[in-house]
CSV table of C-alpha atoms and ligand atoms in Angstrom, one decimal:
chain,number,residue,atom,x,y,z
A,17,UNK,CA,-47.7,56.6,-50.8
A,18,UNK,CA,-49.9,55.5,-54.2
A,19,UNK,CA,-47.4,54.8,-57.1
A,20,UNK,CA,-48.9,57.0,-59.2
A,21,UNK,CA,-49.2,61.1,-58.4
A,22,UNK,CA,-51.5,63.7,-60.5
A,23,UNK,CA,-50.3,67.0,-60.3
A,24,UNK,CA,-53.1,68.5,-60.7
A,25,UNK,CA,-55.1,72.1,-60.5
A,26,UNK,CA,-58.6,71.7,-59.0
A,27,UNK,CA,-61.7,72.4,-60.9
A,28,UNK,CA,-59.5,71.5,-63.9
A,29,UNK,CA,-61.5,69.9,-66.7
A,30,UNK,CA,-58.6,67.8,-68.2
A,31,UNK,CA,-57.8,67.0,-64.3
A,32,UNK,CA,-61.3,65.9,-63.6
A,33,UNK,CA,-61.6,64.1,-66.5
A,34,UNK,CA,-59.1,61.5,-64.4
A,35,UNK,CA,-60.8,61.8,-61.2
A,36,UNK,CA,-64.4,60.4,-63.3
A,37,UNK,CA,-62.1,57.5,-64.8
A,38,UNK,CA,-60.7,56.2,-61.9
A,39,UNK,CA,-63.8,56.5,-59.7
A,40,UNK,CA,-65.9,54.5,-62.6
A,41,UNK,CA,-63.1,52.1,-62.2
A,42,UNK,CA,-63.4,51.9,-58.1
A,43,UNK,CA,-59.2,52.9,-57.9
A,44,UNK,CA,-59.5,56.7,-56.8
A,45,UNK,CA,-57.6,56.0,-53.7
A,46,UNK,CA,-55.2,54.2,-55.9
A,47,UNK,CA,-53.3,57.7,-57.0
A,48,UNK,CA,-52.6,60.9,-55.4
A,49,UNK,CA,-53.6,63.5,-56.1
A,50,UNK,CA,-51.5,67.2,-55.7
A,51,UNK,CA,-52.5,70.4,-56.0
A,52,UNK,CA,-50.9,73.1,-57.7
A,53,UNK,CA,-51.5,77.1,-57.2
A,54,UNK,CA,-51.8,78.0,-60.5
A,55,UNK,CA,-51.7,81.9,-59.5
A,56,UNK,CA,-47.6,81.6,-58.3
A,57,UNK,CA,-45.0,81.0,-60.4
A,58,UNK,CA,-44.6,76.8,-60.6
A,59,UNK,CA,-42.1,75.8,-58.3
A,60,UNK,CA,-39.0,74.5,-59.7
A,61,UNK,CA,-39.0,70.7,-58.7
A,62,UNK,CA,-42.0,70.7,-61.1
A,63,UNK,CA,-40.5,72.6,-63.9
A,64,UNK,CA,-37.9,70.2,-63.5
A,65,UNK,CA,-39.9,67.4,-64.1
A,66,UNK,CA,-42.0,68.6,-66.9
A,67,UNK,CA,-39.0,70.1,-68.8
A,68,UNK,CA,-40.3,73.3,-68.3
A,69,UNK,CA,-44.0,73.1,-69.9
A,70,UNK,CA,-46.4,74.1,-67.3
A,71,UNK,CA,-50.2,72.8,-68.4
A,72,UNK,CA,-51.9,70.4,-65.8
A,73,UNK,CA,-52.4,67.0,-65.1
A,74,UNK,CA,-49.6,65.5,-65.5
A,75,UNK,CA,-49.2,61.9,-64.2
A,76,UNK,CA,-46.1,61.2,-62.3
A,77,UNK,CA,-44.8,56.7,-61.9
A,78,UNK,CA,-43.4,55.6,-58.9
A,79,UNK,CA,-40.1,56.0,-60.5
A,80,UNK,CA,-40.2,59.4,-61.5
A,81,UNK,CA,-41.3,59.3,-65.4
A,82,UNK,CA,-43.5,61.4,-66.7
A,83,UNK,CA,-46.8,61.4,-68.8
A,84,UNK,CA,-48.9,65.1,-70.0
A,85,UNK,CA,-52.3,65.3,-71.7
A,86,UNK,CA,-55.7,64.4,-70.0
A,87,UNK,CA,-56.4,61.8,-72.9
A,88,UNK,CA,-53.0,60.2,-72.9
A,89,UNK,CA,-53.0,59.9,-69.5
A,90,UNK,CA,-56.8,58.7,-69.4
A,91,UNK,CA,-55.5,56.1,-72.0
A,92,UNK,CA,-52.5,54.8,-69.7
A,93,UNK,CA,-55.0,54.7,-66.9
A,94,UNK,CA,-57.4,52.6,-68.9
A,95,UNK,CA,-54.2,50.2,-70.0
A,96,UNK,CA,-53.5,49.8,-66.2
A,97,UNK,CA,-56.3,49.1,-64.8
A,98,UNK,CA,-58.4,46.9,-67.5
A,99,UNK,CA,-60.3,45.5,-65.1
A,100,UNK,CA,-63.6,47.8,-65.5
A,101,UNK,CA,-63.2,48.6,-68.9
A,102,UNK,CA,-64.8,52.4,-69.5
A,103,UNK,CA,-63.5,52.4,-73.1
A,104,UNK,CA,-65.6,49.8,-75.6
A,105,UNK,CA,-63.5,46.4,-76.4
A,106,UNK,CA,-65.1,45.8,-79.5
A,107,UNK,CA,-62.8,47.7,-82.3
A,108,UNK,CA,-66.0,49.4,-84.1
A,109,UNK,CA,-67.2,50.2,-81.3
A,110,UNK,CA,-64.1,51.9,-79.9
A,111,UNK,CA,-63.9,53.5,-83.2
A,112,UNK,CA,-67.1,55.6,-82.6
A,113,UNK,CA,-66.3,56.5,-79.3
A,114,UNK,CA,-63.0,58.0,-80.9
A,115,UNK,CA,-65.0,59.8,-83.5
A,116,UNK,CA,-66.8,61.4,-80.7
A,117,UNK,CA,-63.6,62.4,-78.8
A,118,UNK,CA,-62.5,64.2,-81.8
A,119,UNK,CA,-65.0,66.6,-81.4
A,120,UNK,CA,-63.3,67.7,-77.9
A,121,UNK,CA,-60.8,70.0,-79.2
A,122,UNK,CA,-62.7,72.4,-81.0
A,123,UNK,CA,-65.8,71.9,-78.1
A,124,UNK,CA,-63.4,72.8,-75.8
A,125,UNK,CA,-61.6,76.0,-77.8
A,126,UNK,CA,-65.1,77.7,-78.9
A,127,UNK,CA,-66.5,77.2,-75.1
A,128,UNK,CA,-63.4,79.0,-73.6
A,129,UNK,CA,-62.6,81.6,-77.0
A,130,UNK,CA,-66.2,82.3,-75.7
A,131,UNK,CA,-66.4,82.9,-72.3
A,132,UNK,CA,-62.7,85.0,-72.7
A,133,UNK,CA,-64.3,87.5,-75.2
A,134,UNK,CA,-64.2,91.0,-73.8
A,135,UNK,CA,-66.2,92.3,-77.3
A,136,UNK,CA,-69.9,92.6,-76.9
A,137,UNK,CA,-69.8,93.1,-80.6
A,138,UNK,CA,-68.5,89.6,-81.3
A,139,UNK,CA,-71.2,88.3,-78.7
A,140,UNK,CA,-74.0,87.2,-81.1
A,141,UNK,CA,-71.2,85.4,-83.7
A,142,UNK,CA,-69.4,83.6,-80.9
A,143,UNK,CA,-73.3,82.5,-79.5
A,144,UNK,CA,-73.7,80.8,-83.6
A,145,UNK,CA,-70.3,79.4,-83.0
A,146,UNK,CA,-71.1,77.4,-79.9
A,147,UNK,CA,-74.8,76.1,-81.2
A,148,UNK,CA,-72.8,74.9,-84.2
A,149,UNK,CA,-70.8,72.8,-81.9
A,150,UNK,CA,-73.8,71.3,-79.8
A,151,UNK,CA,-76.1,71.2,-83.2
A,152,UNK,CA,-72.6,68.5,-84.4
A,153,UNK,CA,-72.8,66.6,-81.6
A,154,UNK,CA,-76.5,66.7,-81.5
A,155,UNK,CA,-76.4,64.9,-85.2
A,156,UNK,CA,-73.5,62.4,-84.3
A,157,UNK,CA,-75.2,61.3,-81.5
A,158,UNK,CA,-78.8,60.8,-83.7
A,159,UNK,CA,-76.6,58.8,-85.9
A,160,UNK,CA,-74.8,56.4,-83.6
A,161,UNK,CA,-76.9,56.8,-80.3
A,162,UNK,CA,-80.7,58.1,-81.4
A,163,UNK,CA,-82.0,56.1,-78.3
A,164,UNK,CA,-79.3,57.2,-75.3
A,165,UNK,CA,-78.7,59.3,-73.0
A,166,UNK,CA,-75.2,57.8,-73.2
A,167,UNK,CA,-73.2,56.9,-76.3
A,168,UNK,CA,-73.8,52.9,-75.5
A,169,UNK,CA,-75.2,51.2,-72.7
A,170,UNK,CA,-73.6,53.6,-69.9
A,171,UNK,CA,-71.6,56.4,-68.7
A,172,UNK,CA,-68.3,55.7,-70.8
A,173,UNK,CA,-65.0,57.3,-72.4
A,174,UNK,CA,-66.7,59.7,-74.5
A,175,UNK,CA,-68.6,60.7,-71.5
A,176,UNK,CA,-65.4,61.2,-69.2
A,177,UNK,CA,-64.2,63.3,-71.9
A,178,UNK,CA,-67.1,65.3,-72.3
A,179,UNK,CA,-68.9,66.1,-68.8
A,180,UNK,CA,-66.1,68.4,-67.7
A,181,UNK,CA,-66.4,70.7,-70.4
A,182,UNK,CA,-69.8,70.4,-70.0
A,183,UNK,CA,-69.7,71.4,-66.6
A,184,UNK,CA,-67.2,74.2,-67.1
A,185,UNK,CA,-69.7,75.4,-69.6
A,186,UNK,CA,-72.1,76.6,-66.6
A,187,UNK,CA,-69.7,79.6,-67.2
A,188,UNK,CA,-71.5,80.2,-70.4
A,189,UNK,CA,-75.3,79.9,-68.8
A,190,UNK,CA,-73.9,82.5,-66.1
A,191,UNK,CA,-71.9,85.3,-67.8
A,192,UNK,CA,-73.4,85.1,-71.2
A,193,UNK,CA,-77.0,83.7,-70.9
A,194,UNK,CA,-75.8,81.4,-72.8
A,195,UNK,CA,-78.7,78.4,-73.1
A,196,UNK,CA,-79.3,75.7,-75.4
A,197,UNK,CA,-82.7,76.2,-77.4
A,198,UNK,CA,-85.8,74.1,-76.7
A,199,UNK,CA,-85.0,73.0,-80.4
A,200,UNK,CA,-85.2,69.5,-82.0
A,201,UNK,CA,-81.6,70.2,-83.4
A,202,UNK,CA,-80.1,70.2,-79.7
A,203,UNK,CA,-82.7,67.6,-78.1
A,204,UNK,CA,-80.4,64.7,-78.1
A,205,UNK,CA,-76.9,66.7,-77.1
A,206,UNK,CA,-78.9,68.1,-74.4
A,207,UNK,CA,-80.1,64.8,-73.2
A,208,UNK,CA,-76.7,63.6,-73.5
A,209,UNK,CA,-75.4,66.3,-71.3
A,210,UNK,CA,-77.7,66.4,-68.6
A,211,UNK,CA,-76.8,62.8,-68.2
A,212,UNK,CA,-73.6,63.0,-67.9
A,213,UNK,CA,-73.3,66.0,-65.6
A,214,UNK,CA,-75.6,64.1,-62.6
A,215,UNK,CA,-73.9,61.0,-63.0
A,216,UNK,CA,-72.5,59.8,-59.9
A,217,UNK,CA,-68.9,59.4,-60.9
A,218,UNK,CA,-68.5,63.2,-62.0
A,219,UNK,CA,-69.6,65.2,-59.1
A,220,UNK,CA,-66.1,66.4,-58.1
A,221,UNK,CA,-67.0,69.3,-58.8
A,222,UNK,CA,-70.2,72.0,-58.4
A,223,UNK,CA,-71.1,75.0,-60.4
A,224,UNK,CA,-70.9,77.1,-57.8
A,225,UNK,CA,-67.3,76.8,-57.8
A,226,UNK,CA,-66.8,76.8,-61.5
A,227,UNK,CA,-68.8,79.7,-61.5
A,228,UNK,CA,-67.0,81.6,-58.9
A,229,UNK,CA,-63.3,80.5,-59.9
A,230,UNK,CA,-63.8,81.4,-63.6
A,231,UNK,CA,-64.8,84.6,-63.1
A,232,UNK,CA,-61.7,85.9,-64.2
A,233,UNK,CA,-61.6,84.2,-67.5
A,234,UNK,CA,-64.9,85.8,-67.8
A,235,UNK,CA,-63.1,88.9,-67.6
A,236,UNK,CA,-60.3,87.5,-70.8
A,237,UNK,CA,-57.4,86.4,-68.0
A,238,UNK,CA,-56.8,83.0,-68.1
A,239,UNK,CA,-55.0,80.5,-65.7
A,240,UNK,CA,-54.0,82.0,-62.4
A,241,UNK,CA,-52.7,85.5,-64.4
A,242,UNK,CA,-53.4,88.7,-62.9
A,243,UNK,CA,-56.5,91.8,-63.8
A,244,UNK,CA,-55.8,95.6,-64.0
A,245,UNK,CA,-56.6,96.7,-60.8
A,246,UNK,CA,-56.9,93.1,-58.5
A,247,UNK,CA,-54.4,91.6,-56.2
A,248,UNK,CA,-55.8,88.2,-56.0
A,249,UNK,CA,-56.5,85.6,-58.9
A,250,UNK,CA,-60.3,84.1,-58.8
A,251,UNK,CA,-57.9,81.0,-58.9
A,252,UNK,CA,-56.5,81.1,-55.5
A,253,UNK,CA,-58.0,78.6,-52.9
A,254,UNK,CA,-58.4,80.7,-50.2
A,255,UNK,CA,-60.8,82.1,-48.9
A,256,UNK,CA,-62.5,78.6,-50.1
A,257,UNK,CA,-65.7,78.7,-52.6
A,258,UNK,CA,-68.9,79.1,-49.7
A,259,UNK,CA,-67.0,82.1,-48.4
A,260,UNK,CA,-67.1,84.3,-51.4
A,261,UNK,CA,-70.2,85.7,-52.9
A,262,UNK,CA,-71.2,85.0,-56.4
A,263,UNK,CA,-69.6,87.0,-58.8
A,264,UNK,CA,-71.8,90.1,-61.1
A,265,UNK,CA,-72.8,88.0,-64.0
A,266,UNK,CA,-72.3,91.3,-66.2
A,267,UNK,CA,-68.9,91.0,-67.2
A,268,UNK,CA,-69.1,93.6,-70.2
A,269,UNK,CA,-70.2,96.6,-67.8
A,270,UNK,CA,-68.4,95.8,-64.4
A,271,UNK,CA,-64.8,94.3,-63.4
A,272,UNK,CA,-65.6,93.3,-59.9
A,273,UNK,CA,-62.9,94.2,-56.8
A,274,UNK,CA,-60.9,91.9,-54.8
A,275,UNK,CA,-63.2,93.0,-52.3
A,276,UNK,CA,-66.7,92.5,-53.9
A,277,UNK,CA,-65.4,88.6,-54.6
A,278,UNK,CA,-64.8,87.9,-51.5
A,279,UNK,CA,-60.7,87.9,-52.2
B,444,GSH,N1,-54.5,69.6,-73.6
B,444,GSH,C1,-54.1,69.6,-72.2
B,444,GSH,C2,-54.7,70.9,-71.6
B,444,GSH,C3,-54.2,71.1,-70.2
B,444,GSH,C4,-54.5,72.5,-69.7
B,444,GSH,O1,-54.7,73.4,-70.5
B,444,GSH,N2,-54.5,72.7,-68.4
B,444,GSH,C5,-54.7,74.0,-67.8
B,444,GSH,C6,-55.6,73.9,-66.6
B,444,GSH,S1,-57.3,73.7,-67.0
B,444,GSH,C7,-53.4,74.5,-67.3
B,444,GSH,O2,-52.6,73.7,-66.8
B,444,GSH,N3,-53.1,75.8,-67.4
B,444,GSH,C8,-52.0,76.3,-66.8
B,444,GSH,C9,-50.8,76.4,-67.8
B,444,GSH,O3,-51.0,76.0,-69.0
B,444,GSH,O4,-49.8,77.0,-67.4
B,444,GSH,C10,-54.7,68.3,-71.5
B,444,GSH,O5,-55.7,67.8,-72.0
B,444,GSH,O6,-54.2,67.9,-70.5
């Protein structure tokens, strides 16, 4: 058995965001890896060991301790195995990268905030919202990285961070037409992004399944919780993601069946 388990939901972002890591770093095989159905109740040995919180990853030692957040657990994973550094060494350096992570909480909160709204009134505001976000990191990036695609020479921390919500964010192309502008203000993010999502060490996951399992947040339920009307979460893993038909991209005029999802 590895010494180190993730507990883990798949197609997580904060989840993935480990997988990228360790592959860039050739020790994949080095952890496990278990998956957790997110639409039953959590069982109780893993309540147990989380004290009762319930968000995913969370790392699990040999010995039983245990470590939660994606970017604290990125970190210990980084401290581990320093072998192939994917953070920079050199303390300016490192310093940028972190100024760029910052952005990843409020990235990650207008994405989903937008993708959850049920008000076609609040559409066009919420669109704004999101631009501004890209338009930030579109102007950090011109500042520190005008040349790219990556922050420095290659894929690296900022990019592990990143390329899960910018996968995730295929929701937004499909269930709000959501695109970026052919704009100078979003030519470098956009460069950025389409780099990191066809990197080689971030293809764990595809946009067919984020499209299909999200569905339901597309409809404002979030994490495995039940709609009005359904029996099945979008979340559950079975039948698995070929099997199901792609979802009605109009999520403000229909609320799709068990049955026309493929549940
Ligand atoms: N800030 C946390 C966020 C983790 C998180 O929200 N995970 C989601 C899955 S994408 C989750 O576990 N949701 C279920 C829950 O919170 O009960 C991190 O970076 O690890």
């Amino acid at each position: 058995m590895a010494d180190l388990t993730v507990h883990h939901i798949p197609v997580c972002p904060f989840c993935q965001r480990l997988e990228i890591l360790l592959s860039l770093k050739g020790r994949r095989r080095d952890v496990g890896f278990r998956v957790v159905d997110v639409t039953r109740p959590r069982p109780d040995w893993l309540l147990k060991k989380t004290g009762g919180s319930t968000a995913l990853p969370i790392l699990e030692t040999a010995d039983g301790r245990i470590l939660k957040e994606s970017l604290v657990i990125l970190k210990y994973l980084e401290d581990l195995y320093p072998e192939r550094a994917v953070a920079q060494r050199d303390p300016y350096r490192r310093a940028v990268e972190n100024m760029l992570t910052m952005f990843e909480a409020a990235f990650c909160t207008q994405g989903y905030g937008y993708v959850m709204n049920q008000d076609p009134g609040k559409r066009d505001a919420l669109r704004e919202s999101m631009l501004k976000q890209y338009a930030g990191l579109n102007e950090f990036l011109n500042e520190h990285a005008p040349s790219g695609p990556f922050l420095f020479e290659e894929f690296g921390w900022a990019e592990t961070v990143f390329t899960p919500l910018f996968m995730r964010f295929w929701f937004l192309e499909y269930y709000e037409e959501f695109e970026l502008p052919d704009e100078e203000a979003y030519a470098r993010v956009r460069r950025w992004r389409d780099a990191c999502v066809s990197h080689p060490a971030a293809q764990q996951v595809t946009k067919e399944q984020i499209v299909k399992l999200y569905y339901d947040y597309a409809k404002g339920a979030g994490n495995g919780e039940l709609l009005p009307g359904r029996n099945r979460s979008s979340f559950i893993f079975e039948p698995d993601w070929p099997a199901r038909p792609w979802p009605p991209s109009d999520k403000y005029r229909h609320s799709a069946t068990d049955g026309e999802l493929g549940l």
